[in-house]
CSV table of C-alpha atoms and ligand atoms in Angstrom, one decimal:
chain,number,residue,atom,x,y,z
A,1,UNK,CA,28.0,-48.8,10.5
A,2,UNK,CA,28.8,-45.4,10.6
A,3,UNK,CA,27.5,-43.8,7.2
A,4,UNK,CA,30.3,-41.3,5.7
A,5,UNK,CA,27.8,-40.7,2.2
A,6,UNK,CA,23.9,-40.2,1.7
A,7,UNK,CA,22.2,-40.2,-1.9
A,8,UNK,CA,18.8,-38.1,-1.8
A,9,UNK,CA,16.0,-38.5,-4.4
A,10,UNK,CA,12.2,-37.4,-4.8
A,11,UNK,CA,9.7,-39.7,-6.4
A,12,UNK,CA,6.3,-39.9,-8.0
A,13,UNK,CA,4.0,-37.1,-7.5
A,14,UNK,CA,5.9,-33.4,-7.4
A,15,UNK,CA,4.7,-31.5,-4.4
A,16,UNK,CA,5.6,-28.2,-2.8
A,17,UNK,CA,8.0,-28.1,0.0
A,18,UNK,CA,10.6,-31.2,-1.9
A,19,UNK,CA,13.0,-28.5,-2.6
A,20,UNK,CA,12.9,-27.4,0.9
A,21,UNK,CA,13.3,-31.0,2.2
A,22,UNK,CA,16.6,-31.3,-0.1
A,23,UNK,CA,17.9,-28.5,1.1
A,24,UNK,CA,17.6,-29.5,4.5
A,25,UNK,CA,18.8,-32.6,3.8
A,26,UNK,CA,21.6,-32.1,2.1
A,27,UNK,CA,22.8,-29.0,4.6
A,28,UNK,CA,22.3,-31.3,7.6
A,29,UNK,CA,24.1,-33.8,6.0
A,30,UNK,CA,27.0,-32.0,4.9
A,31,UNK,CA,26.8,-30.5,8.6
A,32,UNK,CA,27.3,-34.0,9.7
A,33,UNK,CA,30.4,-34.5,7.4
A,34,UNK,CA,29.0,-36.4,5.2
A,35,UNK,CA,29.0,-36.4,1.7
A,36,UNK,CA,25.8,-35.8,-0.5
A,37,UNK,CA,24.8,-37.1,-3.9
A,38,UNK,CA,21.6,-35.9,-5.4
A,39,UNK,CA,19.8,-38.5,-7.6
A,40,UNK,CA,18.0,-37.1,-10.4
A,41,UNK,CA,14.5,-38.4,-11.6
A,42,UNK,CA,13.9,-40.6,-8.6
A,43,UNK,CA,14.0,-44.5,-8.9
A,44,UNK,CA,14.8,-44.0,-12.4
A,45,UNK,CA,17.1,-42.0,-12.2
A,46,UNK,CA,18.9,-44.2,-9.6
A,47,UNK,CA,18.7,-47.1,-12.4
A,48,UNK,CA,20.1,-44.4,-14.8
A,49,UNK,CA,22.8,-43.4,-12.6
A,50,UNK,CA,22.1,-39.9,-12.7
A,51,UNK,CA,23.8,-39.1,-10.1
A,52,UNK,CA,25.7,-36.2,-8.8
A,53,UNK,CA,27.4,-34.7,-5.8
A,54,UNK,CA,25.7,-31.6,-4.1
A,55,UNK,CA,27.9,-29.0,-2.3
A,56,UNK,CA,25.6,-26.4,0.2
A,57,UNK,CA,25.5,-24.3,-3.1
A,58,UNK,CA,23.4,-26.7,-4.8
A,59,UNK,CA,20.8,-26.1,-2.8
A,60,UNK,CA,21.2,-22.4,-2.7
A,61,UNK,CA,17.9,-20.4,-3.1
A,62,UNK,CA,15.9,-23.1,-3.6
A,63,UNK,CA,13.9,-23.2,-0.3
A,64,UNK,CA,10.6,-20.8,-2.0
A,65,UNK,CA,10.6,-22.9,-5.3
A,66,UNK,CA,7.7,-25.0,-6.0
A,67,UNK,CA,8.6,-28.3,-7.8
A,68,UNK,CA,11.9,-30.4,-7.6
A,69,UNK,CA,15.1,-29.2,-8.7
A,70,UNK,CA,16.1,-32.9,-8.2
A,71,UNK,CA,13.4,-34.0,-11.0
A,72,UNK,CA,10.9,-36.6,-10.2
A,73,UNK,CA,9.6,-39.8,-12.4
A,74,UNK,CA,7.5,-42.7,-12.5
A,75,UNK,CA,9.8,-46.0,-12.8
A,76,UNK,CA,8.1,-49.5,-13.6
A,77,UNK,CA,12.0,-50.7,-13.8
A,78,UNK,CA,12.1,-50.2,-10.3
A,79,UNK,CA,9.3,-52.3,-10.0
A,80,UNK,CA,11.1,-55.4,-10.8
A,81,UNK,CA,14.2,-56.9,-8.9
A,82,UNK,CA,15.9,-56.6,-11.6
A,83,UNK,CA,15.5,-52.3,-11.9
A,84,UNK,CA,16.3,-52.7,-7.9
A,85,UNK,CA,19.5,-54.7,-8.8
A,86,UNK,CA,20.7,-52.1,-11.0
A,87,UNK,CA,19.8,-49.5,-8.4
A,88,UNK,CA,21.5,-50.9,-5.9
A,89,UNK,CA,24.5,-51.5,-8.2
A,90,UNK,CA,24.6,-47.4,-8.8
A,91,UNK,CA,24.8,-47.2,-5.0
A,92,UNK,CA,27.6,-48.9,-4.1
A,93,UNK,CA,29.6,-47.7,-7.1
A,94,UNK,CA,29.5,-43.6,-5.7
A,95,UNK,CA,29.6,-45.6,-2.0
A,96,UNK,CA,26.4,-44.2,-1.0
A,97,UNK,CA,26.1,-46.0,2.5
A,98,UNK,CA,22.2,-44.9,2.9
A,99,UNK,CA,18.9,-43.3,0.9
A,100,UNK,CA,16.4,-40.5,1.9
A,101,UNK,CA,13.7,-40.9,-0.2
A,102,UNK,CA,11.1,-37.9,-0.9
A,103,UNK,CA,7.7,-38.9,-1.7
A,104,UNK,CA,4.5,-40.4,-1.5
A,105,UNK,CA,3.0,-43.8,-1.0
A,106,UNK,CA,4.5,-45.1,-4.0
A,107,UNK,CA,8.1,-43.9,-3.5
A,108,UNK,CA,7.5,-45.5,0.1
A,109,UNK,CA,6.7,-48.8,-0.6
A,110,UNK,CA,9.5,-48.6,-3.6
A,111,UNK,CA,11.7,-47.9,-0.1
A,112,UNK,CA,10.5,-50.6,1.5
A,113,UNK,CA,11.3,-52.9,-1.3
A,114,UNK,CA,14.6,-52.0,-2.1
A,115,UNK,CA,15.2,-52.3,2.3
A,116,UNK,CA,13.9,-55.6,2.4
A,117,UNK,CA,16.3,-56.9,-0.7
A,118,UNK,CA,19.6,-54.9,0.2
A,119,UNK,CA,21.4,-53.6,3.6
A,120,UNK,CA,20.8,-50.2,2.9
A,121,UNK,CA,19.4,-47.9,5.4
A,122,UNK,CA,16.4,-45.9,3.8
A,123,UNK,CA,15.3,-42.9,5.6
A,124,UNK,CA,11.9,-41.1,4.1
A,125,UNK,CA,10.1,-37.9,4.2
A,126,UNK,CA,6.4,-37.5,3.3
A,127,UNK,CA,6.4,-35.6,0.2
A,128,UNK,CA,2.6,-35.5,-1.6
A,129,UNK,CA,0.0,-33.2,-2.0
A,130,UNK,CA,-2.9,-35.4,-0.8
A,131,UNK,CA,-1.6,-36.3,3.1
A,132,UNK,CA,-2.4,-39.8,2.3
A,133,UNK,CA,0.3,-41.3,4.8
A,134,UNK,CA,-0.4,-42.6,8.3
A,135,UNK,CA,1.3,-42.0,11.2
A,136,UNK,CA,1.9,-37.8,10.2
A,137,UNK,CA,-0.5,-35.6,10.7
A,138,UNK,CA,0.4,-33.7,7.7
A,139,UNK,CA,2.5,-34.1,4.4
A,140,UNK,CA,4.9,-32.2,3.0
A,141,UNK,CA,2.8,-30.0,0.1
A,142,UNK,CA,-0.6,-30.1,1.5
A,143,UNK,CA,-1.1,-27.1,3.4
A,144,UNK,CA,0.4,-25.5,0.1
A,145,UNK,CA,-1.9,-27.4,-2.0
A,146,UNK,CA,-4.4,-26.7,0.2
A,147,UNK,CA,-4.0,-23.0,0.3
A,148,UNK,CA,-4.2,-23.2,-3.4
A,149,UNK,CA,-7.3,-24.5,-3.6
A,150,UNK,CA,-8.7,-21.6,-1.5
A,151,UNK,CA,-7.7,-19.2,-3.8
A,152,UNK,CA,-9.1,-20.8,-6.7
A,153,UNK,CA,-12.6,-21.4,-4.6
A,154,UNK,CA,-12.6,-17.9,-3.6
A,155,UNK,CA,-12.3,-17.3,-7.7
A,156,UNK,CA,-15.2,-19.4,-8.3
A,157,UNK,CA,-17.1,-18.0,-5.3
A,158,UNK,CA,-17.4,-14.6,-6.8
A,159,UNK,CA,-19.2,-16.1,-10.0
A,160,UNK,CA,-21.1,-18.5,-8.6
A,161,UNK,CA,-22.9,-16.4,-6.7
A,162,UNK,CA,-23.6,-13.8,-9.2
A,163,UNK,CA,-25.6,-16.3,-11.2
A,164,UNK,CA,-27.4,-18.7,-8.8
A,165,UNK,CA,-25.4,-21.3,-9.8
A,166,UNK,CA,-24.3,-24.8,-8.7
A,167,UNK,CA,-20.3,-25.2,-8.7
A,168,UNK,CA,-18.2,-28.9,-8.4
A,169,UNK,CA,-15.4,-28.1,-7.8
A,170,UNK,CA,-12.9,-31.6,-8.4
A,171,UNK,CA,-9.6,-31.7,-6.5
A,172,UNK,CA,-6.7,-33.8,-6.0
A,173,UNK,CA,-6.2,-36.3,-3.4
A,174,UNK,CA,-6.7,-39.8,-4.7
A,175,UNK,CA,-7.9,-41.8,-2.5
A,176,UNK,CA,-7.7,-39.2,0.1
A,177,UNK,CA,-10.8,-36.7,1.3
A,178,UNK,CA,-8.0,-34.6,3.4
A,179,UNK,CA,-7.9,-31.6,0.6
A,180,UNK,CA,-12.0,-31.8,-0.3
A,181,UNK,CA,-12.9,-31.3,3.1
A,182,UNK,CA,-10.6,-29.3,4.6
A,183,UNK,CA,-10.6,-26.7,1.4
A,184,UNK,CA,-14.7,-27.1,1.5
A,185,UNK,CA,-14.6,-26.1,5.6
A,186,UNK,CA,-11.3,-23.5,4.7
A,187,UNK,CA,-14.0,-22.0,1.9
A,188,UNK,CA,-17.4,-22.3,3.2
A,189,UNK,CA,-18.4,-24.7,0.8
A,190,UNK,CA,-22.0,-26.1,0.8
A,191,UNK,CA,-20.5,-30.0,1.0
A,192,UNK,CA,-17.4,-32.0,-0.1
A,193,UNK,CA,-17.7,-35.6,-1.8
A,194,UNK,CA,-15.0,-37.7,-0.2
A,195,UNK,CA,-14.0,-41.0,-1.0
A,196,UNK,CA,-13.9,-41.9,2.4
A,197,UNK,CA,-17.6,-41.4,3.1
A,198,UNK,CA,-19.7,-44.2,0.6
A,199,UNK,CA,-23.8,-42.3,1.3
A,200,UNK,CA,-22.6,-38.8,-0.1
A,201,UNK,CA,-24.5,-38.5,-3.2
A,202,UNK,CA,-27.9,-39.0,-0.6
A,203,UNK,CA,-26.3,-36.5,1.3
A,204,UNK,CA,-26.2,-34.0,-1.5
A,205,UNK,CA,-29.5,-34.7,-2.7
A,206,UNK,CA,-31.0,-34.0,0.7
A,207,UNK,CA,-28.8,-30.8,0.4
A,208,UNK,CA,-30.1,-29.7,-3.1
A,209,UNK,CA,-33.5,-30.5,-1.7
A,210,UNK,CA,-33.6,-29.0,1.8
A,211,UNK,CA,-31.3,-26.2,2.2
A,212,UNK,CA,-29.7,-25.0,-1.3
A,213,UNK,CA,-33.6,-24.9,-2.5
A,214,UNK,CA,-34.8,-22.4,0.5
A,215,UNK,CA,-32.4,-20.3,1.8
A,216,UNK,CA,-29.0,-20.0,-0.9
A,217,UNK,CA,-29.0,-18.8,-4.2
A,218,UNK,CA,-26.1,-21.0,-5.2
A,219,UNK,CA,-24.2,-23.8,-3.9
A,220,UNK,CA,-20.5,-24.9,-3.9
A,221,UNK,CA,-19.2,-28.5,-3.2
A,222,UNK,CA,-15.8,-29.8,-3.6
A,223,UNK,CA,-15.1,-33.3,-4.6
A,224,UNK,CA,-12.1,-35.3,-4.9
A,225,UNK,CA,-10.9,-36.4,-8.1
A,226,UNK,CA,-11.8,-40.3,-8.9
A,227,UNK,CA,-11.1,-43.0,-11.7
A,228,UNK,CA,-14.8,-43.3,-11.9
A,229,UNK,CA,-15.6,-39.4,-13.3
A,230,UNK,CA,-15.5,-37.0,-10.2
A,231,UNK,CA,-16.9,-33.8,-10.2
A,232,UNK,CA,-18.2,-34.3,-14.1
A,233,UNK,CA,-20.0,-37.5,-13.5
A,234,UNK,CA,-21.7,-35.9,-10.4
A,235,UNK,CA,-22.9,-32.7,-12.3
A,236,UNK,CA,-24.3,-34.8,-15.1
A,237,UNK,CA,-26.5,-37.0,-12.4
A,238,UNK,CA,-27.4,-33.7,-10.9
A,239,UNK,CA,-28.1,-32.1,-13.7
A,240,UNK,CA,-30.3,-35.2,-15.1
A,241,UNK,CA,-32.3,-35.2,-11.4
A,242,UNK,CA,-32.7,-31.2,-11.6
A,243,UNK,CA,-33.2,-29.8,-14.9
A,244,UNK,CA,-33.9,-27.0,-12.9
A,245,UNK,CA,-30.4,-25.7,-12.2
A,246,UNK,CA,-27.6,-24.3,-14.0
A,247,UNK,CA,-24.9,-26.5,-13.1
A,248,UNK,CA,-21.4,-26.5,-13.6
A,249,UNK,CA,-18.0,-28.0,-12.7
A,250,UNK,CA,-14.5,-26.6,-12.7
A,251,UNK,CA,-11.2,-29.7,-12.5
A,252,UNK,CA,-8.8,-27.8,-10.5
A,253,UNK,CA,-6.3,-29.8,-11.8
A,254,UNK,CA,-2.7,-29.7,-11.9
A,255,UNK,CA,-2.4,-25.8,-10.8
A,256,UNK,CA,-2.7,-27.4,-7.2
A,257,UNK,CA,0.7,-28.6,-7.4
A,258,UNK,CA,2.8,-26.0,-8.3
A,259,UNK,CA,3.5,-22.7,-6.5
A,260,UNK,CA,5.7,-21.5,-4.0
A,261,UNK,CA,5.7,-23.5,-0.7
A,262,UNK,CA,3.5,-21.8,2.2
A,263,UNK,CA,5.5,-21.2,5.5
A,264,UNK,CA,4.1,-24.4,7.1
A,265,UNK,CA,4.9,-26.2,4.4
A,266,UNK,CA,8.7,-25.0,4.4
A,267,UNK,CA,9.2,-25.1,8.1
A,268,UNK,CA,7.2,-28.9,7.8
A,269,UNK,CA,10.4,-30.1,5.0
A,270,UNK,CA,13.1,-27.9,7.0
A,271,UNK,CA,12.3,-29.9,10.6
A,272,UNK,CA,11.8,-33.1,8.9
A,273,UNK,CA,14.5,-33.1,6.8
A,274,UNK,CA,17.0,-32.5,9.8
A,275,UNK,CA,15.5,-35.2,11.3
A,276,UNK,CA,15.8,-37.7,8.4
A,277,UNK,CA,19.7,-37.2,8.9
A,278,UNK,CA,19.2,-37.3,13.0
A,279,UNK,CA,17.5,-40.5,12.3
A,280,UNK,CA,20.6,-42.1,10.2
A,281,UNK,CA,23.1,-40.9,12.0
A,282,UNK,CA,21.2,-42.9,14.9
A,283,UNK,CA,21.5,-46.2,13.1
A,284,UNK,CA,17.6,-46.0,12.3
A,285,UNK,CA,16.3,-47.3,9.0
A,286,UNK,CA,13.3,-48.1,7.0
A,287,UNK,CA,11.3,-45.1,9.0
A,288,UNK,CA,9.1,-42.5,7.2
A,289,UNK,CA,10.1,-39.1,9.7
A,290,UNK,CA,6.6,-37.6,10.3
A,291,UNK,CA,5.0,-35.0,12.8
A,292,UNK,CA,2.2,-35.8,15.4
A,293,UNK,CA,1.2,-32.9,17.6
A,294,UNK,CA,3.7,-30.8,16.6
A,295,UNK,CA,6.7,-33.2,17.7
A,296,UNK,CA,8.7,-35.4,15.2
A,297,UNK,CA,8.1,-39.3,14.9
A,298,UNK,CA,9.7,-42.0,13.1
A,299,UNK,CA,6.9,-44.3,11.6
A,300,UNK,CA,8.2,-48.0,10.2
A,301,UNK,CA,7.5,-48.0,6.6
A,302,UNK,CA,5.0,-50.8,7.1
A,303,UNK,CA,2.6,-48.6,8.8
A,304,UNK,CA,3.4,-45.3,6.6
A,305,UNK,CA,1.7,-46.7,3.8
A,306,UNK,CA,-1.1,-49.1,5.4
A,307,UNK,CA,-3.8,-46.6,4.0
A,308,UNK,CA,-5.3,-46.7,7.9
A,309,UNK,CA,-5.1,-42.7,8.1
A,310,UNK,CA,-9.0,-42.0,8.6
A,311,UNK,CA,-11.0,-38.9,7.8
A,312,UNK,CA,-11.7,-37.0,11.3
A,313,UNK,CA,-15.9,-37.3,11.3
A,314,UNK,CA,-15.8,-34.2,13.4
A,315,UNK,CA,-14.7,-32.2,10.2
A,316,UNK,CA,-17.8,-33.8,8.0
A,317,UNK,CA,-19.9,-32.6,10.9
A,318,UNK,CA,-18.6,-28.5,11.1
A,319,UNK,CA,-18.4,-28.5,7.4
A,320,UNK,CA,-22.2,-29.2,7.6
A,321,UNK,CA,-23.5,-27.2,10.4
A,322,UNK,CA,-21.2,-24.3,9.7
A,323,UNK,CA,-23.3,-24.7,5.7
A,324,UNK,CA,-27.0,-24.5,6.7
B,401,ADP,P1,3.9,-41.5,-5.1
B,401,ADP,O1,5.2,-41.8,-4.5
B,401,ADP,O2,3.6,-40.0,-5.3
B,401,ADP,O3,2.7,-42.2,-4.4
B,401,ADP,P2,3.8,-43.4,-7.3
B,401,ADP,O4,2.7,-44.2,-6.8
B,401,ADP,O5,3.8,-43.1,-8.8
B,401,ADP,O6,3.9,-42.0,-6.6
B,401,ADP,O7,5.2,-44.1,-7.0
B,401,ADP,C1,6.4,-43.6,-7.4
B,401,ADP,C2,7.4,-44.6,-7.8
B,401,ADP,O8,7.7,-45.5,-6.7
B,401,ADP,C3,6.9,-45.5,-8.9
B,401,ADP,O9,7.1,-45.0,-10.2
B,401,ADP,C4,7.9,-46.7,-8.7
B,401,ADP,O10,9.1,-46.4,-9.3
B,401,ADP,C5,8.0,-46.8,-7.2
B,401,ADP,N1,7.1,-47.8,-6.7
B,401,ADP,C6,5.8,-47.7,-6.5
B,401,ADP,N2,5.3,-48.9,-6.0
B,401,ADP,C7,6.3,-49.7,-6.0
B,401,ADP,C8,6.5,-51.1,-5.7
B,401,ADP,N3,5.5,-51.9,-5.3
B,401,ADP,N4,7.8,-51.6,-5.7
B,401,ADP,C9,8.8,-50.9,-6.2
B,401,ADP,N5,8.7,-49.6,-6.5
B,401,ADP,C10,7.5,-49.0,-6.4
């Protein structure tokens, strides 16, 4: 089926870079002769049928702006067959013939859904700050995310070391140690706390006790944000264990979404978003576009979102040689 109309949404989280991938989208599309209609508040929107069409001038100036111009939300409709009905309804009645979808794990398996119920082809781009999906070596919004959080470290670096202090730092990434280690290693941090590795708090300890107590006269360690109490829950057992120390903790929170997108991050959503309409115009569907080695793939949906995308050990081990 040759597809003469694309509808283009971003779901879920925000993350830097989703304006960049919609105007990349939407040029190459346009480029292509087809015609573009940008659906506003994701999934919900979709149900909503907020809907418009996008000329090249709707995207115009957009590629440095942090955020979504299309909007983004959190739908539980879609959730249901019956949200994915209606979705599908709003589709067919602008004559939308396929769907790039910008987001993260979520908005993915949302995708895969709404493939495996209709004959719609659904092309995706990795869109989250947390580069929680396998099969791309990075996400659309992490290296900006990323950058963010070295700024802010740097911040904290200045005062933690003027008063012998002990900093957790908590940062994004949900289930994902990618930004905690990485911005510990990008920052010279003493240690991150990943979810990925289960011993860390013996690892700290041993840290506190061996090398923070001899040689440095304050210590930095990043952890990722958790359901269970992240960095606060980890200063209060530290503090209970040394009484000693002046501990504290800084929640980086949402500031490491927003800004404007870092050059990676803009040429990552420019390249990718080509290739999402490469991809259709191919007769591909259900793929996430990703980039492995500095080349573009197309993963299957199935195995974007398998939550297989391991931590590379070699990155625990500089972060704690390059710390002693
Ligand atoms: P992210 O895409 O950033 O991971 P969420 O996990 O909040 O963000 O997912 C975004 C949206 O994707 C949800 O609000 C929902 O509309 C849709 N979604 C998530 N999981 C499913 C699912 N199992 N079936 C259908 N839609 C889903």
């Amino acid at each position: 089926m040759e597809i003469k109309s694309i509808g283009i949404l971003t779901s879920g989280g925000d993350a830097p870079g989703m304006n960049a991938a919609i105007r990349a989208v939407t040029r190459t599309a346009i480029y292509a002769g087809m015609r573009v209609w940008g659906i506003y508040r994701g999934y919900q929107g979709l149900i909503e049928d907020q809907i418009v069409e996008f000329q090249t001038q709707n995207v115009s100036n957009i590629i440095q702006q942090g955020g979504t111009i299309l909007k983004t939300a959190r739908s539980m409709e879609f959730k249901t067959p019956e949200g994915r009905k209606k979705a599908y309804e709003n589709l067919k009645r602008h004559d939308i013939d396929a769907l790039v979808v910008i987001g993260g794990d979520g908005s993915i398996t949302g995708a895969a859904n709404l493939a495996r119920e209709y004959d719609v082809p659904i092309v995706a781009l990795p869109g989250t700050i947390d580069n929680d999906l396998a099969g791309t070596d990075m996400t659309i919004g992490y290296d900006t995310a990323m950058n963010t959080i070295m700024d802010c470290v740097d911040k904290i670096r200045d005062t933690a070391t003027s008063h012998q202090r002990l900093f957790f730092i908590e940062v994004m990434g949900r289930d994902a140690g990618f930004l905690a280690l990485n911005g510990a290693i990008a920052t010279g941090c003493e240690d991150a706390i990943i979810p990925e590795v289960a011993t860390q708090y013996d690892q700290l300890k041993a840290l506190v006790d061996n090398g923070f107590r001899k040689s440095k006269s304050s210590a930095m360690v990043i952890v990722t944000e958790s359901p269970e109490g992240g960095a606060l829950k980890l200063a209060e057992r530290v503090k209970k264990e040394y009484p000693e120390y002046d501990v504290r903790v800084s929640v980086l929170g949402h500031l490491q979404r927003g800004g404007s997108p870092t050059a990676a991050d803009r040429i990552l959503a420019s390249r990718l978003g080509f290739a999402a309409i490469e991809a259709l115009k191919e007769g591909q569907r259900n793929v996430m576009m990703g980039i492995h080695n500095d080349h573009v793939v197309n993963i299957p949906f199935a195995k974007a979102i398998k939550k297989d995308k391991p931590i590379d050990e070699e990155l625990l081990t500089v972060l704690r040689v390059l710390s002693i």
